[in-house]
Amino acid sequence: MKGLTRKAEEALLGAALFRPEALASMRWIPPGAFSRPDHAALWQTLHGIDFSKVSPNEVPATVTAAVAGIEEQGIRQLLTPSRLAQLASSCPDPRTAPLYGGMTLEAAIHRSVEHAGEQLRETARQAEVDQARQALEHADKTGQRLAALDAAWKAAPEVVRNLLDTKPEQSVTPVPRTGRARTDLQAEAETVASLLYQPGQLAEVTGWLQKNDFSHPELAAVYQAMVTLDERHAPIDALTVAWEAQRQPGAQPSEQVLAELEQAGMGGTAAYTGEQVLHTAALDHLDAAGFDMRNYGRHPGLAPGALVDHAEQALQPVIADHERIRHAEREPEMASDKEPAPGTPDPSPEIPSPEPEMEMDL
């Protein structure tokens, strides 16, 4: 696609050099849409010239003089008079400039979505667990960028969008990742063991902790069984949990896992370790969203409108996670930034006040 992108940009610039009077109607194409800095600089320079005061014979000299005023020497050296003449003569049809502009903008949107996905993955993999909320705020900014891309595309002439914004013949689905990027099996096991030991803690976590937050399928099954039993106001112990879990599709907890959970149980810790499980899952979902967005951006079959829609859908689980983390933090009795000291089971465990949040520059 890079070769076609370069040709589309060259065709657009060539059309502008051949028919500069048409530039006024193409301000919807920002300089940032070009993949090369010399192309972007030339486009910006052309828009700075009032061609209504320039005769056709004077266009080459006027453009050359304007290019000479570009600050960066390296760019000036790329935009030689011979290069400008080559661009002017290489355009297939100057009358098709708006379509070439739409193709240039479409390629820029693909690059932007791909880059945004890579940034999300980097953020997800570098953030510490207690920085999950700050990392997810990066996703909020990505959503704003997607909205800006959508607005830029909608600013293009309708005829251009109708020609380029075609639906793919086949549905586009992302290639699944090979595995989770972030897991914390210890926190998962401690959370489930604590809940099994003291089921009264379920009221503290069920508002924001979900089955899919657990990467271990057997622990996820135990947690979901306890949630179901709690909703029915049924007794919760290893036997009732095993009985309820068999009704659910998917993995079943083994006797060994249930026995280990019974032995490891400790009351009063589920909110703390459960928040770690949630934060770890949220960072993994952020990585997954970035993975999907990157692949969508690389898919040439996605037109701009569909590409932005797919990218926004990829962000939805992350947005939901952000709200769940806010929910957990709004309820001090549900979550704490300090791990409570081990102690005997207490129906009303004392929970320390939270520490100030760690700030993270994203």
mmCIF file of C-alpha atoms in Angstrom:
data_model
loop_
_atom_site.group_PDB
_atom_site.id
_atom_site.type_symbol
_atom_site.label_atom_id
_atom_site.label_comp_id
_atom_site.label_asym_id
_atom_site.label_seq_id
_atom_site.Cartn_x
_atom_site.Cartn_y
_atom_site.Cartn_z
ATOM 1 C CA MET A 1 0.000 0.000 0.000
ATOM 2 C CA LYS A 2 2.958 2.332 0.567
ATOM 3 C CA GLY A 3 3.764 2.439 -3.139
ATOM 4 C CA LEU A 4 0.169 3.286 -4.046
ATOM 5 C CA THR A 5 0.060 5.917 -1.309
ATOM 6 C CA ARG A 6 3.138 7.612 -2.720
ATOM 7 C CA LYS A 7 1.645 7.591 -6.216
ATOM 8 C CA ALA A 8 -1.647 9.046 -4.959
ATOM 9 C CA GLU A 9 0.185 11.845 -3.144
ATOM 10 C CA GLU A 10 2.328 12.584 -6.194
ATOM 11 C CA ALA A 11 -0.772 12.662 -8.399
ATOM 12 C CA LEU A 12 -2.455 15.114 -6.016
ATOM 13 C CA LEU A 13 0.596 17.383 -5.872
ATOM 14 C CA GLY A 14 1.044 17.156 -9.637
ATOM 15 C CA ALA A 15 -2.588 18.160 -10.168
ATOM 16 C CA ALA A 16 -2.120 21.104 -7.817
ATOM 17 C CA LEU A 17 0.971 22.261 -9.715
ATOM 18 C CA PHE A 18 -0.777 21.827 -13.066
ATOM 19 C CA ARG A 19 -4.041 23.498 -11.997
ATOM 20 C CA PRO A 20 -3.221 25.585 -8.880
ATOM 21 C CA GLU A 21 -6.508 27.437 -9.165
ATOM 22 C CA ALA A 22 -8.217 24.283 -7.819
ATOM 23 C CA LEU A 23 -6.283 24.417 -4.529
ATOM 24 C CA ALA A 24 -8.867 26.632 -2.837
ATOM 25 C CA SER A 25 -11.436 23.830 -3.035
ATOM 26 C CA MET A 26 -9.107 21.238 -1.498
ATOM 27 C CA ARG A 27 -8.363 22.734 1.909
ATOM 28 C CA TRP A 28 -10.083 19.715 3.472
ATOM 29 C CA ILE A 29 -6.830 17.826 2.897
ATOM 30 C CA PRO A 30 -4.475 18.774 5.771
ATOM 31 C CA PRO A 31 -0.681 18.705 5.292
ATOM 32 C CA GLY A 32 -0.540 15.994 7.957
ATOM 33 C CA ALA A 33 -2.321 13.626 5.588
ATOM 34 C CA PHE A 34 0.871 13.147 3.547
ATOM 35 C CA SER A 35 3.212 10.293 4.372
ATOM 36 C CA ARG A 36 6.385 12.197 3.457
ATOM 37 C CA PRO A 37 7.577 15.460 5.025
ATOM 38 C CA ASP A 38 8.564 16.934 1.649
ATOM 39 C CA HIS A 39 5.084 16.221 0.262
ATOM 40 C CA ALA A 40 3.477 17.806 3.333
ATOM 41 C CA ALA A 41 5.755 20.858 3.112
ATOM 42 C CA LEU A 42 5.012 21.347 -0.581
ATOM 43 C CA TRP A 43 1.252 21.071 -0.002
ATOM 44 C CA GLN A 44 1.409 23.627 2.780
ATOM 45 C CA THR A 45 3.593 25.913 0.676
ATOM 46 C CA LEU A 46 1.198 25.764 -2.267
ATOM 47 C CA HIS A 47 -1.698 26.769 -0.055
ATOM 48 C CA GLY A 48 0.298 29.784 1.085
ATOM 49 C CA ILE A 49 0.466 31.220 -2.441
ATOM 50 C CA ASP A 50 -2.305 33.415 -3.842
ATOM 51 C CA PHE A 51 -2.436 31.958 -7.349
ATOM 52 C CA SER A 52 -5.184 34.371 -8.378
ATOM 53 C CA LYS A 53 -2.394 36.925 -8.753
ATOM 54 C CA VAL A 54 -0.054 34.585 -10.615
ATOM 55 C CA SER A 55 -0.240 34.054 -14.379
ATOM 56 C CA PRO A 56 0.051 30.471 -15.687
ATOM 57 C CA ASN A 57 3.498 31.156 -17.143
ATOM 58 C CA GLU A 58 4.763 32.405 -13.789
ATOM 59 C CA VAL A 59 3.573 29.412 -11.742
ATOM 60 C CA PRO A 60 6.833 27.368 -11.893
ATOM 61 C CA ALA A 61 9.007 30.313 -10.870
ATOM 62 C CA THR A 62 6.575 31.357 -8.127
ATOM 63 C CA VAL A 63 6.480 27.869 -6.643
ATOM 64 C CA THR A 64 10.270 27.539 -6.826
ATOM 65 C CA ALA A 65 10.676 30.840 -4.988
ATOM 66 C CA ALA A 66 8.190 29.783 -2.328
ATOM 67 C CA VAL A 67 9.955 26.447 -1.846
ATOM 68 C CA ALA A 68 13.214 28.305 -1.334
ATOM 69 C CA GLY A 69 11.614 29.864 1.742
ATOM 70 C CA ILE A 70 11.091 26.505 3.478
ATOM 71 C CA GLU A 71 13.208 26.474 6.643
ATOM 72 C CA GLU A 72 14.421 22.862 6.566
ATOM 73 C CA GLN A 73 17.294 22.502 4.174
ATOM 74 C CA GLY A 74 16.781 18.784 3.664
ATOM 75 C CA ILE A 75 13.239 19.353 2.423
ATOM 76 C CA ARG A 76 14.336 22.188 0.142
ATOM 77 C CA GLN A 77 16.915 19.888 -1.414
ATOM 78 C CA LEU A 78 14.212 17.313 -2.171
ATOM 79 C CA LEU A 79 11.912 19.835 -3.835
ATOM 80 C CA THR A 80 14.213 20.855 -6.663
ATOM 81 C CA PRO A 81 12.810 22.524 -9.830
ATOM 82 C CA SER A 82 13.290 19.252 -11.715
ATOM 83 C CA ARG A 83 11.361 17.356 -9.011
ATOM 84 C CA LEU A 84 8.526 19.893 -9.177
ATOM 85 C CA ALA A 85 8.426 19.575 -12.967
ATOM 86 C CA GLN A 86 8.351 15.787 -12.632
ATOM 87 C CA LEU A 87 5.393 15.992 -10.244
ATOM 88 C CA ALA A 88 3.484 18.336 -12.557
ATOM 89 C CA SER A 89 3.926 15.998 -15.494
ATOM 90 C CA SER A 90 3.271 12.710 -13.664
ATOM 91 C CA CYS A 91 -0.358 13.355 -12.714
ATOM 92 C CA PRO A 92 -2.654 10.997 -14.691
ATOM 93 C CA ASP A 93 -5.479 13.551 -14.848
ATOM 94 C CA PRO A 94 -5.402 16.917 -13.015
ATOM 95 C CA ARG A 95 -9.208 17.023 -13.079
ATOM 96 C CA THR A 96 -9.242 13.989 -10.757
ATOM 97 C CA ALA A 97 -7.414 15.869 -7.992
ATOM 98 C CA PRO A 98 -10.268 15.566 -5.427
ATOM 99 C CA LEU A 99 -10.246 11.792 -5.791
ATOM 100 C CA TYR A 100 -6.463 11.673 -5.399
ATOM 101 C CA GLY A 101 -6.950 13.817 -2.308
ATOM 102 C CA GLY A 102 -9.473 11.349 -0.917
ATOM 103 C CA MET A 103 -7.054 8.497 -1.541
ATOM 104 C CA THR A 104 -4.306 10.426 0.267
ATOM 105 C CA LEU A 105 -6.598 11.100 3.224
ATOM 106 C CA GLU A 106 -7.752 7.471 3.330
ATOM 107 C CA ALA A 107 -4.139 6.273 3.507
ATOM 108 C CA ALA A 108 -3.473 8.753 6.304
ATOM 109 C CA ILE A 109 -6.421 7.424 8.304
ATOM 110 C CA HIS A 110 -5.088 3.883 7.927
ATOM 111 C CA ARG A 111 -1.673 4.999 9.172
ATOM 112 C CA SER A 112 -3.203 6.883 12.092
ATOM 113 C CA VAL A 113 -5.291 3.906 13.235
ATOM 114 C CA GLU A 114 -2.328 1.551 12.919
ATOM 115 C CA HIS A 115 -0.089 3.922 14.887
ATOM 116 C CA ALA A 116 -2.751 4.443 17.567
ATOM 117 C CA GLY A 117 -3.011 0.672 17.990
ATOM 118 C CA GLU A 118 0.746 0.324 18.398
ATOM 119 C CA GLN A 119 0.748 3.083 21.012
ATOM 120 C CA LEU A 120 -2.007 1.367 22.990
ATOM 121 C CA ARG A 121 -0.080 -1.899 23.009
ATOM 122 C CA GLU A 122 3.075 -0.163 24.184
ATOM 123 C CA THR A 123 1.169 1.583 26.963
ATOM 124 C CA ALA A 124 -0.535 -1.650 28.040
ATOM 125 C CA ARG A 125 2.726 -3.563 28.250
ATOM 126 C CA GLN A 126 4.744 -0.893 30.054
ATOM 127 C CA ALA A 127 2.186 0.192 32.667
ATOM 128 C CA GLU A 128 2.328 -1.211 36.177
ATOM 129 C CA VAL A 129 -0.839 -2.805 37.544
ATOM 130 C CA ASP A 130 -1.529 0.153 39.847
ATOM 131 C CA GLN A 131 -1.252 2.461 36.821
ATOM 132 C CA ALA A 132 -4.124 0.798 34.960
ATOM 133 C CA ARG A 133 -6.487 3.727 35.324
ATOM 134 C CA GLN A 134 -3.928 6.163 33.923
ATOM 135 C CA ALA A 135 -3.172 3.759 31.071
ATOM 136 C CA LEU A 136 -6.851 3.529 30.192
ATOM 137 C CA GLU A 137 -7.031 7.313 30.044
ATOM 138 C CA HIS A 138 -4.687 6.943 27.069
ATOM 139 C CA ALA A 139 -7.459 4.971 25.398
ATOM 140 C CA ASP A 140 -9.835 7.882 26.005
ATOM 141 C CA LYS A 141 -7.439 10.110 24.074
ATOM 142 C CA THR A 142 -7.336 7.513 21.310
ATOM 143 C CA GLY A 143 -11.118 7.671 21.104
ATOM 144 C CA GLN A 144 -10.863 11.431 20.643
ATOM 145 C CA ARG A 145 -8.351 10.909 17.850
ATOM 146 C CA LEU A 146 -10.704 8.494 16.126
ATOM 147 C CA ALA A 147 -13.477 11.072 16.335
ATOM 148 C CA ALA A 148 -11.142 13.625 14.749
ATOM 149 C CA LEU A 149 -10.310 11.204 11.926
ATOM 150 C CA ASP A 150 -14.000 10.604 11.336
ATOM 151 C CA ALA A 151 -14.610 14.346 11.202
ATOM 152 C CA ALA A 152 -11.734 14.824 8.754
ATOM 153 C CA TRP A 153 -13.171 12.169 6.470
ATOM 154 C CA LYS A 154 -16.664 13.643 6.630
ATOM 155 C CA ALA A 155 -15.188 17.016 5.611
ATOM 156 C CA ALA A 156 -14.241 15.508 2.231
ATOM 157 C CA PRO A 157 -16.640 16.188 -0.667
ATOM 158 C CA GLU A 158 -19.565 13.797 -0.716
ATOM 159 C CA VAL A 159 -18.747 12.636 -4.236
ATOM 160 C CA VAL A 160 -15.267 11.604 -3.063
ATOM 161 C CA ARG A 161 -16.618 9.740 -0.058
ATOM 162 C CA ASN A 162 -19.202 7.960 -2.203
ATOM 163 C CA LEU A 163 -16.467 6.747 -4.551
ATOM 164 C CA LEU A 164 -14.057 5.574 -1.856
ATOM 165 C CA ASP A 165 -16.124 4.662 1.197
ATOM 166 C CA THR A 166 -17.280 1.288 -0.098
ATOM 167 C CA LYS A 167 -18.177 -1.640 2.126
ATOM 168 C CA PRO A 168 -15.871 -4.666 2.000
ATOM 169 C CA GLU A 169 -17.266 -7.644 0.117
ATOM 170 C CA GLN A 170 -16.488 -9.894 3.088
ATOM 171 C CA SER A 171 -16.723 -9.140 6.786
ATOM 172 C CA VAL A 172 -13.417 -8.197 8.359
ATOM 173 C CA THR A 173 -12.536 -9.932 11.612
ATOM 174 C CA PRO A 174 -9.261 -9.409 13.492
ATOM 175 C CA VAL A 175 -6.751 -12.211 13.775
ATOM 176 C CA PRO A 176 -6.841 -13.343 17.424
ATOM 177 C CA ARG A 177 -3.783 -12.910 19.598
ATOM 178 C CA THR A 178 -1.807 -15.997 20.481
ATOM 179 C CA GLY A 179 -2.368 -15.390 24.195
ATOM 180 C CA ARG A 180 -2.983 -12.824 26.901
ATOM 181 C CA ALA A 181 -0.364 -10.143 27.372
ATOM 182 C CA ARG A 182 -1.017 -9.616 31.104
ATOM 183 C CA THR A 183 -1.983 -12.162 33.759
ATOM 184 C CA ASP A 184 -1.720 -12.405 37.547
ATOM 185 C CA LEU A 185 -2.613 -15.947 38.545
ATOM 186 C CA GLN A 186 -1.635 -15.365 42.168
ATOM 187 C CA ALA A 187 -4.083 -12.477 42.548
ATOM 188 C CA GLU A 188 -6.780 -14.523 40.797
ATOM 189 C CA ALA A 189 -6.296 -17.510 43.095
ATOM 190 C CA GLU A 190 -6.150 -15.350 46.226
ATOM 191 C CA THR A 191 -9.342 -13.537 45.256
ATOM 192 C CA VAL A 192 -11.333 -16.711 44.646
ATOM 193 C CA ALA A 193 -9.925 -18.424 47.753
ATOM 194 C CA SER A 194 -10.826 -15.436 49.933
ATOM 195 C CA LEU A 195 -14.362 -15.316 48.528
ATOM 196 C CA LEU A 196 -14.833 -19.040 49.052
ATOM 197 C CA TYR A 197 -13.590 -18.698 52.635
ATOM 198 C CA GLN A 198 -15.762 -15.662 53.349
ATOM 199 C CA PRO A 199 -18.593 -15.430 50.721
ATOM 200 C CA GLY A 200 -19.958 -12.279 52.359
ATOM 201 C CA GLN A 201 -17.231 -10.393 50.497
ATOM 202 C CA LEU A 202 -18.999 -11.035 47.186
ATOM 203 C CA ALA A 203 -21.123 -7.931 47.749
ATOM 204 C CA GLU A 204 -17.908 -5.901 47.713
ATOM 205 C CA VAL A 205 -16.690 -7.070 44.295
ATOM 206 C CA THR A 206 -19.555 -8.261 42.102
ATOM 207 C CA GLY A 207 -20.364 -4.715 41.001
ATOM 208 C CA TRP A 208 -17.106 -4.432 39.093
ATOM 209 C CA LEU A 209 -15.336 -7.817 38.940
ATOM 210 C CA GLN A 210 -16.389 -10.165 36.119
ATOM 211 C CA LYS A 211 -15.773 -13.777 35.202
ATOM 212 C CA ASN A 212 -13.827 -12.824 32.074
ATOM 213 C CA ASP A 213 -11.314 -10.886 34.159
ATOM 214 C CA PHE A 214 -9.847 -14.238 35.238
ATOM 215 C CA SER A 215 -7.335 -15.758 32.843
ATOM 216 C CA HIS A 216 -7.417 -19.171 34.569
ATOM 217 C CA PRO A 217 -10.553 -20.953 33.278
ATOM 218 C CA GLU A 218 -11.104 -23.024 36.448
ATOM 219 C CA LEU A 219 -10.829 -19.992 38.706
ATOM 220 C CA ALA A 220 -13.226 -18.134 36.407
ATOM 221 C CA ALA A 221 -15.692 -21.027 36.709
ATOM 222 C CA VAL A 222 -15.472 -21.017 40.515
ATOM 223 C CA TYR A 223 -16.001 -17.261 40.663
ATOM 224 C CA GLN A 224 -19.021 -17.382 38.359
ATOM 225 C CA ALA A 225 -20.544 -20.255 40.330
ATOM 226 C CA MET A 226 -20.197 -18.266 43.554
ATOM 227 C CA VAL A 227 -21.766 -15.202 41.934
ATOM 228 C CA THR A 228 -24.708 -17.283 40.725
ATOM 229 C CA LEU A 229 -25.211 -18.881 44.115
ATOM 230 C CA ASP A 230 -24.991 -15.497 45.829
ATOM 231 C CA GLU A 231 -27.673 -14.078 43.541
ATOM 232 C CA ARG A 232 -29.953 -16.936 44.657
ATOM 233 C CA HIS A 233 -29.038 -16.398 48.330
ATOM 234 C CA ALA A 234 -27.845 -20.005 48.366
ATOM 235 C CA PRO A 235 -25.157 -21.403 50.695
ATOM 236 C CA ILE A 236 -21.646 -21.209 49.270
ATOM 237 C CA ASP A 237 -19.026 -23.848 49.961
ATOM 238 C CA ALA A 238 -16.761 -26.072 47.895
ATOM 239 C CA LEU A 239 -19.504 -28.645 47.289
ATOM 240 C CA THR A 240 -22.258 -26.211 46.279
ATOM 241 C CA VAL A 241 -19.799 -24.370 44.057
ATOM 242 C CA ALA A 242 -18.746 -27.587 42.291
ATOM 243 C CA TRP A 243 -22.387 -28.538 41.831
ATOM 244 C CA GLU A 244 -23.297 -25.161 40.338
ATOM 245 C CA ALA A 245 -20.176 -25.040 38.153
ATOM 246 C CA GLN A 246 -21.141 -28.270 36.386
ATOM 247 C CA ARG A 247 -24.198 -26.499 35.007
ATOM 248 C CA GLN A 248 -22.045 -23.908 33.269
ATOM 249 C CA PRO A 249 -20.426 -24.353 29.859
ATOM 250 C CA GLY A 250 -16.665 -24.373 29.640
ATOM 251 C CA ALA A 251 -14.012 -25.481 32.084
ATOM 252 C CA GLN A 252 -14.951 -27.242 35.303
ATOM 253 C CA PRO A 253 -12.969 -26.796 38.544
ATOM 254 C CA SER A 254 -11.112 -29.929 39.518
ATOM 255 C CA GLU A 255 -11.251 -31.405 43.016
ATOM 256 C CA GLN A 256 -7.606 -30.468 43.470
ATOM 257 C CA VAL A 257 -8.235 -26.812 42.602
ATOM 258 C CA LEU A 258 -11.207 -26.609 44.970
ATOM 259 C CA ALA A 259 -9.206 -28.279 47.742
ATOM 260 C CA GLU A 260 -6.312 -25.833 47.274
ATOM 261 C CA LEU A 261 -8.722 -22.899 47.339
ATOM 262 C CA GLU A 262 -10.292 -24.160 50.566
ATOM 263 C CA GLN A 263 -6.898 -24.495 52.224
ATOM 264 C CA ALA A 264 -5.628 -21.101 51.055
ATOM 265 C CA GLY A 265 -8.708 -19.055 51.958
ATOM 266 C CA MET A 266 -8.301 -15.873 53.963
ATOM 267 C CA GLY A 267 -11.065 -13.442 54.782
ATOM 268 C CA GLY A 268 -11.016 -9.721 54.138
ATOM 269 C CA THR A 269 -8.641 -9.660 51.158
ATOM 270 C CA ALA A 270 -10.946 -10.184 48.169
ATOM 271 C CA ALA A 271 -11.485 -6.473 47.404
ATOM 272 C CA TYR A 272 -7.756 -5.765 47.301
ATOM 273 C CA THR A 273 -6.705 -8.774 45.220
ATOM 274 C CA GLY A 274 -9.861 -8.517 43.099
ATOM 275 C CA GLU A 275 -8.877 -4.991 42.135
ATOM 276 C CA GLN A 276 -5.495 -6.341 41.039
ATOM 277 C CA VAL A 277 -7.311 -8.906 38.894
ATOM 278 C CA LEU A 278 -9.461 -6.158 37.353
ATOM 279 C CA HIS A 279 -6.494 -3.883 36.643
ATOM 280 C CA THR A 280 -4.495 -6.709 35.085
ATOM 281 C CA ALA A 281 -7.436 -7.700 32.889
ATOM 282 C CA ALA A 282 -7.978 -4.062 31.884
ATOM 283 C CA LEU A 283 -4.361 -3.741 30.754
ATOM 284 C CA ASP A 284 -4.726 -6.963 28.796
ATOM 285 C CA HIS A 285 -7.906 -5.650 27.146
ATOM 286 C CA LEU A 286 -6.012 -2.472 26.271
ATOM 287 C CA ASP A 287 -3.351 -4.588 24.575
ATOM 288 C CA ALA A 288 -6.058 -6.539 22.729
ATOM 289 C CA ALA A 289 -7.691 -3.315 21.530
ATOM 290 C CA GLY A 290 -4.362 -2.049 20.265
ATOM 291 C CA PHE A 291 -3.700 -5.368 18.549
ATOM 292 C CA ASP A 292 -7.028 -5.224 16.717
ATOM 293 C CA MET A 293 -6.662 -1.560 15.800
ATOM 294 C CA ARG A 294 -3.198 -2.106 14.387
ATOM 295 C CA ASN A 295 -4.442 -4.960 12.223
ATOM 296 C CA TYR A 296 -7.486 -2.986 11.092
ATOM 297 C CA GLY A 297 -5.209 -0.131 10.097
ATOM 298 C CA ARG A 298 -3.157 -2.507 7.965
ATOM 299 C CA HIS A 299 -6.219 -3.942 6.208
ATOM 300 C CA PRO A 300 -6.539 -2.333 2.754
ATOM 301 C CA GLY A 301 -10.075 -3.661 2.313
ATOM 302 C CA LEU A 302 -11.454 -1.332 4.979
ATOM 303 C CA ALA A 303 -12.644 2.014 3.645
ATOM 304 C CA PRO A 304 -12.239 5.023 5.980
ATOM 305 C CA GLY A 305 -15.742 4.970 7.453
ATOM 306 C CA ALA A 306 -15.647 1.245 8.172
ATOM 307 C CA LEU A 307 -12.091 1.472 9.489
ATOM 308 C CA VAL A 308 -12.986 4.120 12.069
ATOM 309 C CA ASP A 309 -16.101 2.141 13.058
ATOM 310 C CA HIS A 310 -14.069 -1.044 13.589
ATOM 311 C CA ALA A 311 -11.436 0.846 15.598
ATOM 312 C CA GLU A 312 -14.091 2.422 17.822
ATOM 313 C CA GLN A 313 -15.664 -0.983 18.430
ATOM 314 C CA ALA A 314 -12.271 -2.363 19.433
ATOM 315 C CA LEU A 315 -12.082 0.325 22.125
ATOM 316 C CA GLN A 316 -15.468 -0.442 23.660
ATOM 317 C CA PRO A 317 -14.239 -3.130 26.131
ATOM 318 C CA VAL A 318 -11.526 -0.733 27.313
ATOM 319 C CA ILE A 319 -14.047 2.060 27.868
ATOM 320 C CA ALA A 320 -16.180 -0.365 29.892
ATOM 321 C CA ASP A 321 -13.125 -1.380 31.952
ATOM 322 C CA HIS A 322 -12.369 2.255 32.695
ATOM 323 C CA GLU A 323 -15.861 2.698 34.114
ATOM 324 C CA ARG A 324 -15.533 -0.467 36.215
ATOM 325 C CA ILE A 325 -12.272 0.814 37.696
ATOM 326 C CA ARG A 326 -13.963 4.114 38.521
ATOM 327 C CA HIS A 327 -16.770 2.134 40.156
ATOM 328 C CA ALA A 328 -14.309 0.211 42.305
ATOM 329 C CA GLU A 329 -12.500 3.383 43.345
ATOM 330 C CA ARG A 330 -15.738 5.190 44.204
ATOM 331 C CA GLU A 331 -16.492 2.531 46.814
ATOM 332 C CA PRO A 332 -13.764 2.594 49.486
ATOM 333 C CA GLU A 333 -15.212 -0.497 51.102
ATOM 334 C CA MET A 334 -14.736 -2.345 47.818
ATOM 335 C CA ALA A 335 -11.178 -1.448 46.937
ATOM 336 C CA SER A 336 -8.064 -0.221 48.663
ATOM 337 C CA ASP A 337 -4.608 0.706 47.512
ATOM 338 C CA LYS A 338 -3.095 -0.949 50.587
ATOM 339 C CA GLU A 339 -3.177 -4.666 51.133
ATOM 340 C CA PRO A 340 -4.947 -5.404 54.413
ATOM 341 C CA ALA A 341 -2.967 -7.281 57.005
ATOM 342 C CA PRO A 342 -3.870 -10.968 57.349
ATOM 343 C CA GLY A 343 -6.208 -11.679 60.203
ATOM 344 C CA THR A 344 -9.052 -13.783 61.439
ATOM 345 C CA PRO A 345 -12.328 -13.692 59.501
ATOM 346 C CA ASP A 346 -14.307 -10.558 60.302
ATOM 347 C CA PRO A 347 -17.687 -9.772 58.822
ATOM 348 C CA SER A 348 -16.752 -6.069 58.806
ATOM 349 C CA PRO A 349 -12.998 -5.947 58.124
ATOM 350 C CA GLU A 350 -11.267 -2.630 58.675
ATOM 351 C CA ILE A 351 -9.989 -1.259 55.406
ATOM 352 C CA PRO A 352 -7.177 1.329 55.359
ATOM 353 C CA SER A 353 -7.646 4.624 53.554
ATOM 354 C CA PRO A 354 -6.309 4.722 49.991
ATOM 355 C CA GLU A 355 -2.942 6.245 49.134
ATOM 356 C CA PRO A 356 -2.691 9.047 46.532
ATOM 357 C CA GLU A 357 -2.822 7.717 43.014
ATOM 358 C CA MET A 358 0.438 7.335 41.180
ATOM 359 C CA GLU A 359 0.594 9.660 38.202
ATOM 360 C CA MET A 360 1.867 8.407 34.883
ATOM 361 C CA ASP A 361 2.888 10.485 31.907
ATOM 362 C CA LEU A 362 1.294 8.831 28.863
#
